[in-house]
Backbone as JSON, one array per atom type, in Angstrom:
{
  "sequence": "MKIGMIGLGNMGEAILSGILEKGIVKKEEVIGSAASRQTTERIAKTYGIAVTLDNREVACMDVVILAVKPQYLEDVIGQIRDIVKTNTLLITIAAGKCIEWYEQAFGKEIKLVRCMPNTPAMVGEGCSAVCANQNVTETERELVLELLGSLGRTYIIREGLIDAFSAIAGSSPAYVFMFLEAMADAGVAAGMPRGQAIEVAAQAVLGSAKLLLETGKHPGELKDMVCSPGGTTIQGVRTLEEQGMRGAVIDALLACVERAGKL",
  "N": [[0.94, -1.26, 0.02], [0.55, 2.03, -0.72], [1.07, 5.25, 0.38], [0.09, 8.82, 0.21], [0.5, 11.82, 1.03], [-0.96, 15.31, 1.09], [-0.17, 17.92, 1.98], [1.85, 19.34, 4.77], [1.55, 20.26, 6.93], [0.73, 20.84, 10.65], [-1.33, 19.42, 11.48], [-1.2, 17.27, 9.28], [1.66, 16.5, 9.58], [1.22, 15.26, 11.86], [-0.18, 13.04, 11.7], [1.22, 11.6, 9.99], [3.51, 11.19, 11.57], [2.12, 9.27, 13.46], [1.31, 7.12, 12.06], [3.73, 6.15, 11.26], [5.3, 5.51, 13.33], [3.36, 3.9, 14.57], [3.81, 1.92, 13.03], [2.51, 1.18, 10.86], [2.58, 1.88, 8.29], [5.61, 1.83, 6.08], [8.2, 3.92, 6.13], [9.12, 4.23, 3.53], [6.96, 3.45, 2.03], [5.38, 6.02, 1.58], [4.8, 9.25, 0.62], [5.04, 12.64, 0.29], [3.57, 16.01, 0.15], [4.21, 19.75, -0.04], [3.99, 23.35, -0.05], [6.34, 24.56, 0.73], [9.59, 24.34, 0.62], [11.13, 24.18, 2.58], [9.8, 23.22, 4.28], [9.31, 20.76, 3.14], [11.74, 19.44, 3.09], [12.42, 19.71, 5.87], [10.84, 17.77, 6.69], [11.59, 15.4, 5.6], [14.12, 15.15, 6.5], [13.27, 14.54, 9.18], [11.35, 12.1, 9.07], [12.38, 10.81, 6.85], [10.89, 10.13, 4.77], [9.91, 10.2, 1.11], [9.65, 13.21, -0.31], [8.07, 15.83, -2.11], [7.35, 19.03, -4.49], [5.28, 18.97, -5.98], [2.07, 18.2, -5.98], [0.59, 16.23, -8.01], [2.62, 14.44, -8.0], [2.0, 13.14, -5.88], [-0.98, 12.33, -5.89], [-1.08, 10.09, -7.33], [-1.05, 7.65, -5.7], [-2.06, 5.02, -3.48], [-3.67, 5.44, -1.56], [-4.78, 8.43, -0.62], [-3.85, 11.58, 1.48], [-5.63, 14.2, 1.89], [-4.3, 16.83, 3.67], [-5.27, 19.62, 3.66], [-6.11, 23.13, 4.12], [-8.93, 24.33, 4.26], [-9.55, 26.48, 2.38], [-7.64, 26.19, 0.47], [-8.53, 23.8, -0.88], [-9.62, 23.79, -3.26], [-7.8, 24.87, -5.5], [-5.96, 22.48, -5.32], [-7.49, 20.41, -5.57], [-8.05, 20.93, -8.42], [-5.37, 20.63, -9.62], [-5.07, 18.06, -9.02], [-7.13, 16.53, -9.7], [-7.58, 14.63, -12.52], [-5.43, 12.83, -12.04], [-5.78, 11.37, -10.09], [-7.52, 8.21, -9.16], [-9.89, 6.07, -9.85], [-10.36, 4.26, -7.91], [-8.86, 5.05, -6.25], [-8.51, 5.73, -2.9], [-9.28, 8.31, -1.04], [-8.63, 10.43, 1.74], [-9.85, 13.23, 3.35], [-8.8, 15.9, 5.5], [-10.22, 18.58, 5.78], [-12.04, 21.08, 7.54], [-15.54, 22.37, 6.98], [-16.45, 21.6, 4.66], [-18.4, 19.48, 2.62], [-19.14, 16.0, 2.03], [-20.71, 16.17, -0.67], [-19.95, 18.57, -1.89], [-17.08, 17.88, -2.28], [-17.25, 15.8, -4.37], [-18.24, 16.88, -6.4], [-16.82, 18.91, -6.75], [-14.3, 17.01, -7.86], [-15.75, 15.52, -9.97], [-16.44, 13.41, -10.97], [-16.49, 9.93, -10.49], [-15.75, 8.81, -6.91], [-13.4, 7.57, -4.29], [-14.28, 8.49, -1.12], [-13.5, 9.48, 1.98], [-14.28, 11.77, 4.61], [-12.66, 13.28, 7.34], [-12.13, 14.37, 10.74], [-9.64, 15.37, 12.63], [-7.99, 16.31, 15.88], [-5.68, 18.65, 17.22], [-4.39, 17.16, 19.86], [-3.7, 14.82, 18.73], [-1.34, 15.32, 17.99], [0.12, 14.45, 20.12], [-0.61, 11.87, 20.42], [-3.03, 11.49, 21.51], [-5.48, 12.07, 20.2], [-8.69, 12.89, 19.14], [-10.81, 11.88, 16.63], [-13.4, 12.05, 13.93], [-15.17, 10.17, 11.4], [-16.46, 9.9, 8.22], [-17.77, 8.65, 5.73], [-18.26, 8.44, 1.91], [-20.59, 6.79, -0.23], [-19.1, 4.99, -2.16], [-16.96, 4.09, -0.72], [-15.4, 0.91, 0.62], [-16.66, -1.54, 2.84], [-13.79, -2.63, 4.1], [-12.06, -0.56, 3.19], [-12.88, 1.55, 4.92], [-12.02, 0.52, 7.73], [-9.61, 0.31, 7.27], [-9.12, 3.19, 7.2], [-9.81, 3.73, 9.97], [-7.92, 2.12, 11.25], [-5.65, 4.0, 10.49], [-5.97, 6.39, 11.57], [-6.76, 5.75, 13.67], [-4.06, 5.27, 15.12], [-3.39, 7.89, 16.2], [-5.16, 8.58, 18.11], [-8.12, 8.1, 19.75], [-11.12, 7.35, 17.77], [-14.31, 7.92, 15.9], [-16.94, 6.79, 14.04], [-18.87, 8.54, 12.77], [-22.52, 10.41, 11.41], [-22.55, 12.34, 8.43], [-23.88, 14.67, 8.86], [-23.24, 15.15, 11.51], [-20.81, 16.13, 11.8], [-19.64, 19.02, 12.06], [-20.55, 19.46, 14.76], [-18.97, 17.54, 15.86], [-16.3, 18.6, 15.59], [-16.63, 21.14, 16.45], [-16.91, 20.37, 19.4], [-14.64, 18.7, 19.68], [-12.11, 19.4, 17.81], [-12.39, 22.35, 17.98], [-12.41, 22.73, 20.74], [-10.06, 22.22, 21.98], [-8.23, 24.72, 22.11], [-10.17, 26.33, 24.17], [-9.74, 24.85, 26.05], [-7.15, 25.74, 26.76], [-7.33, 28.02, 27.23], [-8.62, 28.03, 29.47], [-6.38, 26.39, 31.15], [-4.77, 28.29, 31.01], [-6.03, 30.29, 32.68], [-6.55, 29.27, 34.87], [-3.73, 29.05, 35.77], [-2.93, 31.24, 36.0], [-4.38, 32.19, 38.13], [-3.18, 30.42, 39.84], [-0.16, 31.52, 40.18], [-1.59, 34.03, 41.31], [-2.04, 33.51, 43.71], [0.47, 32.81, 44.71], [2.27, 30.82, 43.47], [4.99, 29.49, 41.59], [5.02, 30.22, 37.99], [5.61, 28.47, 35.86], [5.23, 25.79, 37.67], [2.56, 26.18, 38.52], [1.43, 26.15, 35.9], [2.07, 23.26, 35.13], [0.56, 21.75, 37.41], [-1.87, 22.77, 36.93], [-2.33, 21.68, 34.27], [-1.75, 18.44, 34.74], [-3.97, 18.12, 36.51], [-6.15, 18.83, 34.88], [-5.51, 16.76, 32.87], [-5.62, 14.33, 34.16], [-8.38, 13.96, 35.2], [-10.25, 14.1, 33.04], [-9.28, 11.54, 32.45], [-10.24, 10.18, 34.27], [-12.77, 10.51, 33.76], [-13.46, 9.22, 31.44], [-12.39, 6.66, 32.25], [-13.98, 5.62, 34.21], [-16.28, 5.78, 33.28], [-18.28, 7.63, 34.51], [-20.95, 9.94, 34.89], [-20.35, 13.03, 34.22], [-21.71, 15.41, 35.66], [-21.94, 14.0, 38.07], [-19.24, 13.09, 38.86], [-18.38, 15.56, 39.36], [-19.81, 16.15, 41.4], [-18.75, 14.6, 43.58], [-16.31, 15.78, 44.06], [-17.05, 18.28, 45.22], [-17.55, 19.07, 48.38], [-19.95, 19.53, 51.43], [-20.61, 22.68, 52.18], [-17.71, 23.17, 51.2], [-14.73, 24.26, 50.11], [-14.56, 23.69, 47.21], [-17.65, 23.74, 46.22], [-18.26, 26.46, 46.6], [-16.73, 27.26, 44.78], [-17.8, 26.6, 42.14], [-19.86, 27.69, 42.56], [-19.25, 30.62, 41.81], [-18.31, 30.05, 39.34], [-20.88, 29.45, 37.98], [-22.45, 31.66, 38.8], [-21.03, 33.52, 36.8], [-21.91, 32.77, 34.49], [-20.54, 30.21, 33.06], [-21.43, 27.68, 31.74], [-23.36, 28.6, 30.15], [-21.5, 30.25, 28.37], [-19.76, 28.78, 27.12], [-21.59, 26.76, 25.92], [-22.64, 28.38, 24.01], [-20.34, 29.31, 22.81], [-19.53, 26.54, 21.42], [-21.28, 26.34, 19.62], [-21.48, 28.7, 18.09], [-18.8, 27.93, 16.86], [-20.13, 25.56, 15.11], [-21.95, 26.83, 13.45], [-19.99, 28.64, 12.26], [-18.49, 26.87, 10.54], [-20.33, 25.73, 9.13], [-20.3, 27.94, 6.98], [-18.15, 27.77, 5.75]],
  "CA": [[0.03, 0.1, -0.05], [1.5, 3.33, -1.07], [0.14, 6.32, 0.88], [0.62, 9.86, -0.47], [0.1, 13.19, 1.55], [-0.66, 16.25, 0.35], [0.22, 19.0, 3.09], [2.68, 18.49, 5.76], [1.68, 20.88, 8.12], [0.56, 20.51, 12.11], [-2.17, 17.87, 11.33], [-0.43, 16.26, 8.31], [2.89, 16.07, 10.38], [0.65, 14.38, 13.23], [-1.07, 11.89, 10.93], [2.49, 10.99, 9.32], [4.45, 10.71, 12.55], [1.3, 8.34, 14.22], [0.79, 6.0, 11.18], [4.92, 5.31, 10.98], [5.53, 5.35, 14.56], [2.98, 2.59, 14.83], [4.54, 0.73, 12.04], [1.08, 0.78, 9.91], [3.03, 1.78, 7.04], [6.88, 1.95, 6.34], [8.37, 5.07, 5.68], [9.11, 3.57, 2.21], [5.54, 3.48, 1.23], [4.86, 6.97, 1.81], [5.15, 10.37, -0.05], [4.27, 13.86, 0.8], [4.13, 17.54, -0.56], [4.0, 20.37, 0.55], [3.84, 24.28, -0.77], [7.39, 24.89, 0.68], [10.51, 23.4, 0.02], [11.43, 24.2, 3.88], [9.37, 21.88, 5.08], [9.71, 19.29, 2.71], [13.11, 19.23, 3.79], [12.37, 19.15, 7.11], [10.08, 16.18, 6.73], [12.05, 13.84, 4.6], [14.83, 14.63, 7.39], [12.9, 14.17, 10.32], [10.94, 11.24, 9.09], [12.71, 9.66, 6.07], [9.88, 9.84, 3.63], [10.13, 11.07, -0.25], [8.8, 14.65, -0.84], [8.25, 16.62, -3.7], [6.61, 20.11, -4.4], [4.27, 18.65, -6.97], [1.32, 17.52, -5.58], [0.41, 15.13, -8.97], [3.41, 12.9, -7.89], [1.44, 12.48, -4.63], [-2.22, 12.04, -6.23], [-1.13, 8.53, -7.66], [-0.58, 6.5, -4.91], [-3.38, 4.01, -3.31], [-4.25, 6.24, -0.46], [-4.4, 10.35, -0.84], [-4.65, 11.97, 2.28], [-6.02, 15.64, 1.75], [-4.18, 17.63, 4.86], [-4.72, 20.96, 3.42], [-7.11, 24.15, 4.63], [-10.26, 24.53, 3.27], [-9.58, 27.57, 0.94], [-6.55, 25.92, -0.73], [-8.58, 22.84, -1.69], [-10.15, 24.04, -4.83], [-6.87, 24.81, -6.07], [-5.21, 21.63, -5.1], [-8.22, 19.32, -6.25], [-7.71, 21.45, -9.79], [-4.26, 19.79, -10.03], [-5.05, 16.64, -9.05], [-8.48, 15.59, -10.38], [-6.68, 14.12, -13.48], [-4.45, 12.21, -11.5], [-6.87, 10.54, -9.14], [-8.36, 7.08, -10.23], [-11.39, 5.63, -9.32], [-10.14, 3.39, -6.72], [-7.84, 5.82, -5.43], [-9.05, 6.22, -1.58], [-9.37, 10.09, -0.81], [-9.25, 10.89, 2.97], [-9.6, 14.73, 3.67], [-9.32, 16.42, 7.24], [-10.5, 19.76, 5.98], [-13.35, 21.33, 8.06], [-16.42, 22.7, 6.21], [-16.52, 20.73, 2.93], [-19.42, 18.38, 2.51], [-18.88, 15.04, 0.53], [-20.97, 16.0, -1.72], [-18.89, 19.12, -2.55], [-16.07, 17.02, -3.02], [-17.63, 14.76, -5.69], [-18.73, 18.18, -7.18], [-14.97, 19.25, -7.53], [-13.64, 16.45, -8.59], [-16.31, 15.54, -11.21], [-16.4, 11.86, -11.36], [-16.51, 8.94, -9.57], [-14.48, 8.99, -6.22], [-13.83, 7.04, -2.87], [-13.56, 9.62, -0.41], [-13.83, 9.94, 3.26], [-13.92, 12.9, 5.76], [-11.84, 12.67, 8.86], [-11.79, 15.23, 11.62], [-9.05, 14.81, 13.9], [-7.9, 17.63, 16.56], [-4.63, 18.9, 17.7], [-3.95, 16.42, 20.72], [-3.14, 13.76, 17.85], [0.09, 15.46, 17.91], [0.71, 13.36, 20.91], [-0.99, 10.78, 20.38], [-3.97, 11.45, 22.23], [-6.33, 12.99, 19.2], [-9.86, 12.44, 19.17], [-10.98, 11.83, 15.37], [-14.25, 11.58, 13.46], [-14.67, 9.56, 10.09], [-17.49, 9.48, 7.78], [-17.59, 7.97, 4.05], [-19.24, 8.13, 0.82], [-21.11, 5.2, -0.71], [-18.38, 3.95, -2.43], [-16.04, 3.49, -0.04], [-15.81, -0.13, 1.41], [-16.09, -1.7, 4.45], [-12.49, -2.96, 4.02], [-11.28, 0.25, 3.15], [-13.51, 2.12, 5.94], [-11.68, -0.41, 8.62], [-8.07, 0.82, 7.22], [-9.08, 4.58, 7.7], [-9.58, 3.67, 11.25], [-6.54, 1.81, 11.64], [-4.68, 4.74, 10.19], [-6.47, 7.5, 12.31], [-6.44, 5.0, 15.36], [-2.78, 5.55, 15.52], [-3.22, 9.3, 17.01], [-5.86, 8.42, 19.5], [-9.59, 7.59, 19.44], [-11.47, 7.69, 16.32], [-15.53, 7.68, 15.86], [-17.67, 6.84, 13.02], [-20.66, 9.73, 12.91], [-22.97, 10.72, 10.17], [-21.91, 13.53, 8.11], [-24.62, 15.8, 9.27], [-22.89, 15.7, 12.91], [-19.32, 16.68, 11.7], [-19.57, 20.02, 12.33], [-20.82, 19.68, 15.78], [-17.91, 17.07, 16.25], [-15.53, 19.49, 15.09], [-16.81, 21.96, 17.77], [-16.32, 19.93, 20.41], [-13.47, 17.91, 19.75], [-11.57, 20.23, 16.89], [-12.37, 23.53, 18.46], [-12.1, 22.77, 21.99], [-8.49, 22.25, 22.96], [-8.0, 26.17, 22.07], [-10.95, 26.49, 24.96], [-9.55, 24.21, 27.24], [-5.62, 25.77, 27.19], [-7.52, 29.1, 27.72], [-9.26, 27.5, 30.84], [-5.48, 25.93, 31.91], [-3.83, 29.15, 31.43], [-6.78, 31.31, 33.71], [-6.01, 28.31, 36.25], [-2.53, 29.4, 36.21], [-2.9, 32.78, 36.3], [-4.94, 32.23, 39.68], [-2.26, 29.96, 41.16], [0.52, 33.05, 40.37], [-1.75, 35.24, 41.87], [-2.28, 33.01, 44.9], [1.88, 32.87, 44.99], [2.62, 29.98, 42.56], [5.24, 29.93, 40.45], [4.19, 30.12, 36.78], [5.93, 27.01, 35.74], [4.51, 24.96, 38.48], [1.1, 26.51, 38.44], [0.75, 25.49, 34.58], [2.02, 22.15, 35.05], [-0.29, 21.62, 38.17], [-3.47, 23.02, 36.12], [-2.67, 20.81, 33.23], [-1.98, 17.47, 35.37], [-5.44, 18.29, 37.02], [-7.31, 18.37, 33.49], [-5.46, 15.3, 31.96], [-6.28, 13.22, 35.39], [-9.99, 14.55, 35.43], [-10.39, 13.57, 31.89], [-9.1, 10.04, 32.18], [-11.39, 9.71, 35.36], [-14.17, 10.38, 33.52], [-13.39, 8.0, 30.41], [-12.13, 4.98, 32.76], [-14.83, 5.04, 35.46], [-18.16, 6.11, 32.55], [-19.55, 8.18, 35.25], [-21.34, 11.75, 34.47], [-19.33, 14.39, 34.53], [-22.06, 15.73, 36.76], [-21.65, 12.71, 38.86], [-18.02, 13.36, 39.14], [-18.46, 16.95, 39.88], [-20.38, 16.27, 43.04], [-17.96, 14.09, 44.45], [-15.52, 16.94, 44.55], [-18.16, 19.27, 46.03], [-17.91, 18.47, 50.06], [-20.8, 20.37, 51.83], [-19.71, 23.94, 52.95], [-16.61, 23.06, 51.16], [-13.99, 25.14, 49.02], [-15.06, 23.39, 45.94], [-18.62, 24.17, 45.86], [-18.04, 27.93, 46.21], [-15.81, 27.92, 43.04], [-18.85, 26.11, 41.14], [-20.89, 29.06, 42.77], [-19.07, 31.72, 41.13], [-18.3, 29.83, 37.66], [-22.29, 29.51, 37.8], [-22.7, 33.14, 38.31], [-20.35, 34.35, 35.58], [-22.32, 31.95, 33.14], [-20.02, 29.25, 32.73], [-21.99, 26.75, 31.08], [-23.45, 28.99, 28.96], [-20.53, 30.54, 27.44], [-19.11, 27.52, 26.57], [-22.27, 26.3, 24.91], [-22.59, 29.68, 23.13], [-19.03, 29.2, 22.02], [-19.02, 25.74, 20.55], [-22.31, 26.51, 18.86], [-20.68, 29.59, 17.32], [-17.95, 27.27, 15.93], [-20.6, 24.81, 14.68], [-22.69, 28.1, 12.81], [-18.77, 28.85, 11.14], [-18.37, 25.41, 9.88], [-21.26, 25.65, 8.09], [-20.18, 28.67, 5.83], [-16.53, 27.44, 5.0]],
  "C": [[1.14, 1.5, 0.01], [0.64, 4.52, -0.51], [0.97, 7.76, 0.35], [-0.41, 10.95, 0.25], [0.5, 14.24, 1.31], [-1.0, 17.81, 1.5], [0.97, 18.35, 4.28], [3.09, 19.51, 6.87], [1.22, 20.25, 9.83], [0.1, 19.31, 12.13], [-1.67, 16.98, 10.38], [0.63, 15.68, 8.94], [2.21, 14.98, 11.63], [0.28, 13.02, 12.71], [0.39, 10.84, 10.66], [3.28, 10.16, 10.7], [3.11, 9.44, 13.34], [1.14, 7.06, 13.3], [2.32, 5.23, 10.98], [5.36, 4.71, 12.4], [4.57, 3.94, 15.14], [3.31, 1.45, 13.83], [3.05, 0.24, 10.99], [1.63, 0.56, 8.49], [4.53, 1.83, 7.25], [7.28, 3.14, 5.64], [8.89, 5.01, 4.09], [8.18, 3.59, 1.12], [4.95, 4.87, 1.38], [5.46, 8.23, 1.1], [4.36, 11.5, 0.2], [4.35, 15.09, 0.33], [3.46, 18.32, 0.03], [4.17, 21.81, -0.16], [5.21, 24.79, -0.49], [8.26, 24.1, 0.72], [11.18, 23.22, 1.6], [11.15, 23.08, 4.98], [9.2, 20.47, 4.6], [10.84, 18.79, 3.01], [13.37, 18.59, 5.07], [11.88, 17.66, 7.62], [10.77, 15.39, 6.92], [13.65, 13.93, 5.58], [14.81, 14.02, 8.51], [12.48, 12.61, 10.07], [11.49, 10.13, 7.91], [11.98, 9.29, 4.91], [9.89, 10.51, 2.49], [9.12, 12.28, 0.14], [9.06, 15.21, -2.08], [6.94, 18.13, -3.24], [5.52, 20.06, -5.23], [3.06, 17.72, -6.56], [0.52, 16.59, -6.57], [1.12, 14.04, -8.49], [2.71, 12.29, -6.63], [0.22, 11.35, -4.88], [-2.41, 10.45, -6.89], [-1.14, 7.19, -7.02], [-2.07, 6.11, -4.56], [-4.29, 4.92, -2.75], [-3.75, 7.61, -0.45], [-4.84, 10.76, 0.19], [-4.68, 13.66, 1.88], [-5.59, 16.34, 2.95], [-3.8, 18.96, 4.64], [-6.0, 22.01, 3.93], [-7.83, 24.12, 3.6], [-10.19, 25.75, 2.05], [-8.41, 27.21, 0.29], [-7.04, 24.55, -1.5], [-8.85, 22.81, -3.19], [-8.89, 23.93, -5.92], [-5.85, 23.11, -6.3], [-5.84, 20.32, -5.81], [-8.15, 19.5, -8.04], [-6.5, 20.87, -10.11], [-3.98, 18.5, -10.17], [-6.15, 15.44, -9.74], [-8.38, 14.85, -11.32], [-6.12, 12.58, -12.84], [-5.16, 11.12, -10.97], [-7.55, 9.37, -9.9], [-9.32, 6.88, -9.47], [-11.46, 4.75, -8.31], [-9.18, 3.99, -6.06], [-8.56, 6.16, -3.86], [-8.69, 7.62, -1.16], [-9.83, 10.0, 0.93], [-8.78, 12.44, 3.29], [-9.95, 15.0, 5.45], [-9.91, 18.04, 6.97], [-11.88, 19.9, 6.58], [-14.38, 22.09, 6.76], [-17.15, 22.53, 4.84], [-17.28, 19.78, 2.97], [-19.07, 17.23, 1.53], [-19.1, 15.27, -0.75], [-20.23, 17.54, -2.72], [-17.46, 18.64, -3.12], [-16.07, 16.39, -4.23], [-17.8, 15.53, -6.9], [-17.13, 18.46, -7.8], [-14.16, 18.33, -8.21], [-14.21, 15.95, -10.3], [-16.4, 14.35, -11.52], [-16.26, 11.18, -9.78], [-15.36, 8.8, -8.08], [-14.71, 7.66, -4.84], [-13.26, 8.1, -2.07], [-14.22, 9.4, 1.18], [-13.48, 10.94, 4.34], [-13.54, 12.56, 7.02], [-11.94, 14.22, 9.56], [-11.14, 15.23, 12.73], [-8.64, 16.52, 14.33], [-6.25, 17.61, 16.53], [-4.34, 17.64, 18.88], [-3.6, 15.2, 19.8], [-1.96, 14.01, 17.66], [0.96, 14.67, 18.77], [0.07, 12.01, 21.31], [-2.39, 10.32, 21.2], [-5.35, 12.24, 21.36], [-7.77, 12.2, 19.58], [-10.74, 12.8, 17.78], [-12.41, 11.26, 15.12], [-14.14, 11.43, 11.98], [-16.22, 9.49, 9.68], [-17.27, 9.57, 6.24], [-18.7, 8.24, 3.13], [-19.86, 6.58, 0.47], [-20.35, 4.29, -1.21], [-17.0, 3.65, -2.12], [-16.45, 2.04, 0.84], [-16.0, -0.35, 2.64], [-14.37, -1.81, 5.02], [-11.41, -1.75, 4.29], [-11.67, 1.39, 4.41], [-12.46, 1.4, 7.39], [-9.67, 0.47, 8.54], [-8.0, 2.08, 7.34], [-9.15, 4.55, 9.15], [-8.43, 3.21, 11.86], [-5.38, 2.88, 11.8], [-4.92, 5.78, 11.37], [-6.45, 6.98, 14.12], [-5.04, 5.52, 15.97], [-2.52, 7.01, 16.16], [-4.25, 9.25, 17.94], [-7.23, 7.87, 19.16], [-10.43, 7.98, 18.24], [-13.16, 6.98, 16.48], [-16.1, 7.5, 14.62], [-19.16, 7.42, 13.35], [-21.2, 9.85, 11.19], [-22.35, 12.03, 9.38], [-22.41, 14.61, 8.55], [-24.13, 16.04, 10.82], [-21.56, 16.29, 13.05], [-18.93, 17.95, 11.87], [-19.66, 19.92, 13.4], [-19.63, 18.96, 16.46], [-16.66, 17.82, 15.98], [-15.33, 20.7, 16.2], [-15.98, 21.64, 19.14], [-15.14, 19.27, 20.48], [-12.37, 18.95, 18.82], [-11.1, 21.96, 17.67], [-11.75, 23.31, 20.03], [-11.31, 22.93, 22.82], [-8.27, 23.75, 23.36], [-8.6, 26.55, 23.29], [-10.13, 25.83, 26.74], [-7.94, 24.66, 27.76], [-5.99, 27.16, 27.46], [-7.84, 28.75, 29.12], [-7.81, 27.18, 31.72], [-4.53, 27.25, 31.96], [-4.32, 30.3, 32.62], [-6.22, 30.5, 35.08], [-4.48, 28.82, 36.54], [-2.04, 30.59, 36.59], [-2.91, 32.79, 37.88], [-3.76, 31.69, 40.87], [-0.64, 31.21, 40.98], [-0.15, 34.2, 41.03], [-1.77, 34.89, 43.49], [-0.62, 32.64, 45.31], [2.55, 31.54, 44.11], [3.8, 30.04, 41.99], [5.1, 29.64, 39.49], [4.3, 28.89, 35.93], [5.23, 25.86, 36.3], [2.86, 25.01, 38.28], [0.67, 26.01, 37.05], [0.75, 23.72, 34.85], [0.76, 21.21, 35.8], [-1.84, 21.83, 37.35], [-3.44, 21.5, 35.32], [-2.67, 18.99, 33.68], [-3.42, 17.33, 35.93], [-6.37, 17.76, 35.9], [-6.98, 17.1, 33.2], [-6.2, 14.3, 33.13], [-7.68, 13.26, 35.07], [-10.73, 13.94, 34.18], [-10.52, 12.0, 31.51], [-10.07, 9.51, 33.26], [-12.33, 9.39, 34.68], [-14.36, 9.21, 32.27], [-13.1, 6.87, 31.04], [-13.33, 5.03, 33.51], [-16.63, 5.39, 34.41], [-18.97, 6.96, 33.5], [-19.84, 9.46, 34.53], [-20.72, 12.45, 35.0], [-19.96, 15.1, 36.06], [-22.0, 15.1, 38.22], [-20.18, 12.96, 39.69], [-17.82, 14.68, 40.11], [-18.84, 16.88, 41.29], [-19.54, 15.57, 43.91], [-16.68, 14.72, 44.64], [-15.73, 17.93, 45.59], [-18.51, 18.55, 47.51], [-19.33, 19.81, 50.62], [-20.21, 21.28, 52.41], [-18.45, 23.95, 52.62], [-15.9, 24.19, 50.46], [-14.46, 25.49, 47.86], [-16.3, 24.07, 45.23], [-18.8, 25.61, 45.61], [-17.24, 28.07, 45.11], [-16.93, 27.51, 42.31], [-19.69, 27.26, 41.26], [-20.6, 29.99, 41.87], [-18.81, 31.16, 39.78], [-19.6, 29.72, 37.32], [-22.88, 31.02, 37.39], [-22.24, 33.99, 37.24], [-20.8, 33.3, 34.36], [-21.18, 31.16, 32.52], [-20.25, 28.67, 31.51], [-22.8, 27.71, 29.73], [-22.8, 29.61, 27.84], [-19.78, 29.45, 26.73], [-19.91, 26.99, 25.53], [-22.38, 26.95, 23.93], [-21.38, 29.7, 22.1], [-18.83, 28.3, 20.82], [-20.54, 25.82, 19.47], [-22.1, 27.56, 17.65], [-19.65, 28.85, 16.04], [-19.26, 26.27, 15.04], [-21.38, 25.86, 13.23], [-21.38, 28.36, 11.64], [-18.64, 27.67, 10.15], [-19.15, 25.65, 8.89], [-21.41, 26.69, 6.87], [-18.9, 28.46, 5.19], [-16.76, 27.04, 3.64]]
}
């Protein structure tokens, strides 16, 4: 199996790193392209794969991963549509472009899988969504799950939910980082060194997420376990509720869903 990667930015590199590290493919079976020679040279040196500045060289592989931003997709597809074969498995990670859009852009029968990974995939703790068009076989779908499984957890969803998934999994790391930064600021205000405050906040969030996933308990139940009667935590919860934390988070994610529909 030969894999081509068009786009070697943060997410493209994360996918590349994951599939090589897990041994899903060998470096000799991968070729990647990028718009910058500096990028291709760095990737070649780091991972030992073949690289090129010509997307057409990549498009003739068995599996082609489109790891480019939505605003560049039309140009890229224009370059490769005549090269891509009907049995080529196309995997795209761009937000906002539906399966029908790709089918019209290529102007022919294609095998297409839409994927939505997030930046924690860069450290093997990603959360990815997958949906495919009717031309993709079950075997090919399983292959995609294996590829993205090298980055963390993967979920099969219907396409109508992919914008919601993108908001919850794709955009939310930014809000988590804002929350972590605010927690660290509070630690500094209370006298902790900043580096220590950041590390403590990050470990607390990491442990909380792991506790939720491994116990399967409702987040409200886990929250109640921390809130002792008359204790410190419930006072903090009260303050967050007074400041409208839940409403702000919901509004932020729904704004992401709305924006994704306009890309």
